[in-house]
Amino acid sequence: MFASCADPSTLEGLHWLACYLTSGKHMAFYASFGTVMALLAITAPAALAFGFAGAMATRSRLWPVQWLGRAYTAMVRGVPDIIFFLFVPIALDQALEWVRHKTICPDWTEPVRRGSDFVVCAQAKLPLSSSPQWVHDTYGFALAVTAFAVVFGAFAANVLHGAMRAVPRAQIETAEAYGMTHAQAFWRILVPQMWIFALPGLSNLWMILIKATPLLFLLGVQDIVYWARELGGAKTSIYAYPHPDWRIYYFLGLLVFYLGLTKISEVVLGRLNARLSHGQATLAGEAQRKAAA
C-alpha cells in the first residue's frame, strides 16, 4: 500500500508487519467487517417485515391467506437452515434468469434444463459477464440477504404471532366497543403493545442472526471468515509475504469481534426492553413501578 512496501523481501520486523497488515488483501479483509454489519443492518428489518407479514397472514380471516402464512412458518422452521441458505439464492437466481430469458430471447429453441445444467442466453444472465466486479458482488450479496430474510422471517413470524396473542383480548373488544374498526384496533391497540411481548424472542433471533453471518462464506460472499482463512493459511516463498499457519490468530480476532458485537447487542436490547416495559402490565413493568415507589 505504501511506497516503502514495494519489495516485501527487503523488509524486516515491525516494518514487515506494518506492510503486511496494510496490503491489498488485508484492506479487503477489513472491508469485509463492513459487509457483515451491512448484512445485519439490512437483514434485520427485512426479516422483521417478512415476519410481520407472516404473522398477519396467520391471523387472517381468509383461510387461503391463513394457510399460506402457516405453511411459510412451518416449512421454513421445519427444514434445516443451511438448506434454505443454499436453496433460496439458487432458486431466485434461476427464476430471474428464466424470466429474462423468456423476455429477451423468445426465439431460443434449445431447452433451458439440460440435465443438472441451467443454460439461458448470454443476454439473460444475471449479472452480465461484461458487468464490473462490484455488480457481481452486490448481486451475490442481495441474494444472500434475501435468503437470510426468508429464513429468519419465518422465525420472526412465529414470535410476532405469539406476541399478538399475548395482548389481552379484552383490550381489543373494548376498542371495538368504543367504535373502532377491527383494523383500527389492530394498528392502534394491538400492534403498539405486542412489542414488549415479542422483544425477548426477537432478541434471541438477533443473537442467532449474528452467529449465522459466517454462513455468508458458504454463499460465495467474501466475508470475514473467507479472508481469515485465506490470509491465515500458511504462505510459502512464492507469495509476497510468506508466513506459517496463522489462522488461529485471525480466528481469535473474529472471536473478539463477535463477542464484542454480542455484548453491545445485549446492552442495547436491555435498554430497549426497559423502555418498552415502562407502564406495561408485565413483570419488568411491575418491577419498574416498585422501584419508583
Coordinates of C-alpha atoms in Angstrom, one line a residue:
M1 CA 0.0 0.0 0.0
F2 CA 2.9 2.3 0.8
A3 CA 5.9 3.0 -1.5
S4 CA 8.2 1.6 1.1
C5 CA 6.3 -1.7 0.9
A6 CA 7.1 -2.2 -2.8
D7 CA 9.6 -5.0 -2.2
P8 CA 8.5 -7.1 0.8
S9 CA 11.6 -9.3 0.6
T10 CA 13.7 -6.4 1.9
L11 CA 11.5 -5.7 4.9
E12 CA 12.1 -6.9 8.5
G13 CA 10.5 -6.7 11.9
L14 CA 7.8 -4.2 12.5
H15 CA 8.2 -2.6 9.1
W16 CA 7.4 -6.0 7.5
L17 CA 4.4 -6.5 9.8
A18 CA 3.1 -3.0 9.1
C19 CA 3.3 -3.5 5.3
Y20 CA 1.8 -7.0 5.7
L21 CA -1.2 -5.7 7.7
T22 CA -1.8 -2.9 5.1
S23 CA -1.6 -5.0 2.0
G24 CA -4.5 -5.0 -0.5
K25 CA -5.9 -8.3 0.7
H26 CA -5.9 -7.0 4.3
M27 CA -7.8 -3.9 3.2
A28 CA -10.4 -6.3 1.7
F29 CA -10.4 -8.2 5.0
Y30 CA -11.1 -5.0 7.0
A31 CA -13.8 -4.0 4.5
S32 CA -15.5 -7.5 4.9
F33 CA -16.3 -6.4 8.5
G34 CA -18.5 -3.8 6.9
T35 CA -20.1 -6.5 4.8
V36 CA -21.1 -8.3 7.9
M37 CA -22.5 -5.2 9.5
A38 CA -24.4 -4.3 6.3
L39 CA -25.9 -7.8 6.3
L40 CA -27.1 -7.3 9.8
A41 CA -28.4 -3.8 9.2
I42 CA -30.4 -4.9 6.1
T43 CA -31.5 -8.4 7.1
A44 CA -32.9 -7.5 10.5
P45 CA -35.6 -5.1 9.2
A46 CA -36.2 -7.3 6.1
A47 CA -36.7 -10.4 8.3
L48 CA -39.0 -8.4 10.6
A49 CA -41.0 -7.3 7.6
F50 CA -41.3 -11.0 6.4
G51 CA -42.2 -12.0 9.9
F52 CA -44.9 -9.3 10.4
A53 CA -46.4 -10.3 7.0
G54 CA -46.3 -13.9 8.0
A55 CA -47.9 -13.2 11.4
M56 CA -50.7 -11.1 9.9
A57 CA -51.3 -13.8 7.3
T58 CA -51.6 -16.4 10.1
R59 CA -54.2 -14.3 11.8
S60 CA -56.1 -13.6 8.6
R61 CA -59.8 -14.4 8.5
L62 CA -59.4 -15.7 4.9
W63 CA -58.4 -19.3 5.1
P64 CA -56.2 -19.3 1.9
V65 CA -54.1 -16.4 3.3
Q66 CA -54.0 -18.1 6.8
W67 CA -53.0 -21.4 5.2
L68 CA -50.2 -19.6 3.3
G69 CA -48.9 -17.9 6.5
R70 CA -48.9 -21.2 8.4
A71 CA -47.3 -23.1 5.6
Y72 CA -44.5 -20.5 5.3
T73 CA -43.6 -20.6 9.0
A74 CA -44.0 -24.3 9.3
M75 CA -41.9 -25.1 6.2
V76 CA -39.0 -22.8 6.9
R77 CA -38.9 -23.7 10.6
G78 CA -39.1 -27.4 9.9
V79 CA -36.3 -27.5 7.3
P80 CA -32.6 -27.1 8.3
D81 CA -31.5 -23.5 7.8
I82 CA -28.5 -24.4 5.7
I83 CA -30.8 -26.0 3.1
F84 CA -32.7 -22.7 2.7
F85 CA -29.5 -20.7 2.7
L86 CA -28.3 -22.7 -0.3
F87 CA -31.7 -23.2 -2.0
V88 CA -33.1 -19.6 -1.9
P89 CA -30.2 -17.9 -3.7
I90 CA -30.0 -20.6 -6.4
A91 CA -33.8 -20.8 -6.9
L92 CA -34.2 -17.0 -7.0
D93 CA -31.2 -16.5 -9.4
Q94 CA -32.6 -19.1 -11.8
A95 CA -36.1 -17.8 -11.6
L96 CA -34.9 -14.2 -12.5
E97 CA -32.7 -15.5 -15.3
W98 CA -35.6 -17.7 -16.7
V99 CA -37.9 -14.7 -16.8
R100 CA -35.3 -12.6 -18.5
H101 CA -34.6 -15.5 -20.9
K102 CA -38.2 -15.8 -21.9
T103 CA -38.5 -12.0 -22.4
I104 CA -35.2 -11.2 -24.1
C105 CA -34.6 -14.4 -26.1
P106 CA -38.1 -15.6 -27.2
D107 CA -36.6 -17.3 -30.3
W108 CA -34.4 -19.6 -28.3
T109 CA -35.2 -23.2 -29.2
E110 CA -32.9 -25.2 -27.0
P111 CA -34.1 -26.4 -23.6
V112 CA -33.1 -24.4 -20.6
R113 CA -32.8 -27.5 -18.4
R114 CA -30.0 -29.8 -19.6
G115 CA -29.7 -32.5 -17.0
S116 CA -28.1 -30.7 -14.0
D117 CA -27.2 -27.6 -16.0
F118 CA -29.3 -24.5 -16.3
V119 CA -28.5 -22.7 -19.5
V120 CA -30.0 -19.4 -20.7
C121 CA -28.9 -17.0 -23.4
A122 CA -26.0 -14.8 -22.7
Q123 CA -28.1 -11.6 -22.6
A124 CA -30.3 -13.1 -19.8
K125 CA -27.5 -13.9 -17.4
L126 CA -27.5 -12.1 -14.1
P127 CA -25.4 -10.2 -13.9
L128 CA -24.0 -9.9 -17.4
S129 CA -20.4 -11.2 -17.9
S130 CA -19.4 -7.7 -19.0
S131 CA -20.6 -6.2 -15.8
P132 CA -18.0 -4.8 -13.4
Q133 CA -17.0 -6.8 -10.4
W134 CA -18.9 -4.7 -7.9
V135 CA -22.1 -5.5 -9.7
H136 CA -21.4 -9.3 -9.3
D137 CA -20.6 -8.7 -5.6
T138 CA -23.7 -6.7 -5.0
Y139 CA -25.9 -9.2 -6.7
G140 CA -24.5 -12.1 -4.7
F141 CA -24.9 -10.1 -1.5
A142 CA -28.5 -9.3 -2.4
L143 CA -29.3 -13.0 -2.9
A144 CA -27.7 -13.8 0.5
V145 CA -29.7 -11.1 2.2
T146 CA -32.9 -12.5 0.7
A147 CA -32.0 -16.0 1.9
F148 CA -31.4 -14.7 5.4
A149 CA -34.6 -12.6 5.4
V150 CA -36.7 -15.5 4.3
V151 CA -35.3 -17.9 6.9
F152 CA -35.3 -15.6 9.9
G153 CA -38.6 -14.0 8.8
A154 CA -40.3 -17.4 9.4
F155 CA -39.0 -17.5 13.0
A156 CA -39.9 -13.8 13.5
A157 CA -43.5 -14.6 12.3
N158 CA -43.9 -17.2 15.0
V159 CA -42.6 -14.8 17.6
L160 CA -44.8 -11.9 16.5
H161 CA -47.9 -14.2 16.2
G162 CA -47.4 -15.3 19.8
A163 CA -46.8 -11.7 20.9
M164 CA -50.1 -10.6 19.3
R165 CA -51.9 -13.4 21.1
A166 CA -50.4 -12.3 24.4
V167 CA -52.1 -8.9 24.2
P168 CA -55.3 -9.2 26.3
R169 CA -58.3 -9.8 24.1
A170 CA -60.4 -7.6 26.3
Q171 CA -58.5 -4.5 25.1
I172 CA -59.4 -5.2 21.5
E173 CA -63.0 -5.8 22.4
T174 CA -63.1 -2.5 24.4
A175 CA -61.6 -0.6 21.5
E176 CA -64.2 -2.1 19.1
A177 CA -67.0 -1.3 21.7
Y178 CA -65.9 2.4 21.5
G179 CA -66.4 2.4 17.8
M180 CA -63.0 1.4 16.4
T181 CA -63.0 -0.8 13.4
H182 CA -61.1 -4.1 13.5
A183 CA -58.2 -2.6 11.5
Q184 CA -58.1 0.5 13.8
A185 CA -58.0 -1.7 16.9
F186 CA -55.3 -3.8 15.4
W187 CA -53.0 -0.9 14.5
R188 CA -53.7 1.4 17.4
I189 CA -54.1 -1.1 20.3
L190 CA -52.6 -4.5 19.5
V191 CA -49.5 -3.6 17.4
P192 CA -48.1 -0.9 19.9
Q193 CA -48.5 -3.3 22.8
M194 CA -47.2 -6.5 21.2
W195 CA -43.6 -5.4 21.0
I196 CA -42.9 -5.8 24.7
F197 CA -44.1 -9.5 24.4
A198 CA -42.1 -10.0 21.2
L199 CA -38.8 -8.4 22.3
P200 CA -37.4 -11.5 24.2
G201 CA -37.9 -13.7 21.2
L202 CA -36.7 -11.1 18.7
S203 CA -33.6 -10.6 20.9
N204 CA -32.8 -14.3 20.6
L205 CA -33.3 -14.1 16.9
W206 CA -30.9 -11.2 16.6
M207 CA -28.3 -13.1 18.5
I208 CA -28.8 -16.1 16.3
L209 CA -28.6 -13.9 13.2
I210 CA -25.2 -12.6 14.4
K211 CA -24.0 -16.1 14.8
A212 CA -25.3 -17.1 11.4
T213 CA -23.3 -14.4 9.5
P214 CA -20.3 -16.7 8.9
L215 CA -22.7 -18.6 6.5
L216 CA -22.0 -15.9 4.0
F217 CA -18.8 -17.8 3.3
L218 CA -20.9 -20.7 2.1
L219 CA -23.0 -18.4 -0.2
G220 CA -19.9 -17.3 -2.1
V221 CA -19.6 -13.9 -0.4
Q222 CA -16.1 -12.9 0.6
D223 CA -16.8 -12.2 4.3
I224 CA -14.5 -12.1 7.3
V225 CA -14.4 -15.9 7.6
Y226 CA -13.3 -16.2 4.0
W227 CA -10.5 -13.7 4.4
A228 CA -9.4 -15.1 7.8
R229 CA -9.0 -18.5 6.2
E230 CA -7.3 -17.0 3.1
L231 CA -4.9 -14.8 4.9
G232 CA -4.2 -17.0 7.9
G233 CA -3.2 -20.1 5.9
A234 CA 0.5 -20.9 5.5
K235 CA 2.1 -19.0 2.7
T236 CA 5.3 -20.2 1.0
S237 CA 8.1 -18.1 -0.6
I238 CA 6.1 -17.8 -3.8
Y239 CA 3.9 -15.3 -2.0
A240 CA 4.9 -11.7 -1.3
Y241 CA 4.5 -12.2 2.5
P242 CA 5.5 -15.8 3.4
H243 CA 4.5 -16.9 6.9
P244 CA 3.5 -20.1 8.7
D245 CA -0.1 -21.1 9.6
W246 CA -1.6 -18.0 11.4
R247 CA -5.2 -19.0 11.2
I248 CA -5.6 -19.3 14.9
Y249 CA -4.7 -15.6 15.3
Y250 CA -7.2 -14.5 12.7
F251 CA -10.0 -16.6 14.1
L252 CA -9.2 -15.3 17.6
G253 CA -9.7 -11.8 16.2
L254 CA -13.1 -12.9 14.8
L255 CA -13.9 -14.3 18.3
V256 CA -13.2 -10.9 19.9
F257 CA -15.3 -9.2 17.2
Y258 CA -18.3 -11.4 17.7
L259 CA -18.1 -11.3 21.5
G260 CA -17.9 -7.5 21.4
L261 CA -20.9 -7.3 19.0
T262 CA -22.9 -9.7 21.2
K263 CA -22.1 -7.6 24.3
I264 CA -23.1 -4.3 22.6
S265 CA -26.3 -6.0 21.4
E266 CA -27.1 -7.1 25.0
V267 CA -26.8 -3.6 26.3
V268 CA -28.9 -2.0 23.6
L269 CA -31.6 -4.7 23.8
G270 CA -31.7 -4.4 27.6
R271 CA -32.3 -0.6 27.4
L272 CA -34.9 -1.1 24.7
N273 CA -36.7 -3.7 26.9
A274 CA -36.6 -1.3 29.9
R275 CA -38.1 1.5 27.7
L276 CA -40.9 -0.7 26.2
S277 CA -41.7 -2.1 29.7
H278 CA -42.5 1.3 31.1
G279 CA -46.1 1.4 32.1
Q280 CA -46.8 -2.1 30.9
A281 CA -48.6 -4.9 32.9
T282 CA -45.6 -7.2 32.7
L283 CA -43.0 -8.4 35.2
A284 CA -40.5 -5.8 34.0
G285 CA -43.1 -3.1 34.2
E286 CA -44.2 -4.1 37.7
A287 CA -40.5 -4.1 38.8
Q288 CA -40.1 -0.5 37.4
R289 CA -43.2 0.7 39.3
K290 CA -42.0 -0.9 42.6
A291 CA -38.5 0.6 42.1
A292 CA -40.1 4.1 41.5
A293 CA -42.4 3.8 44.5

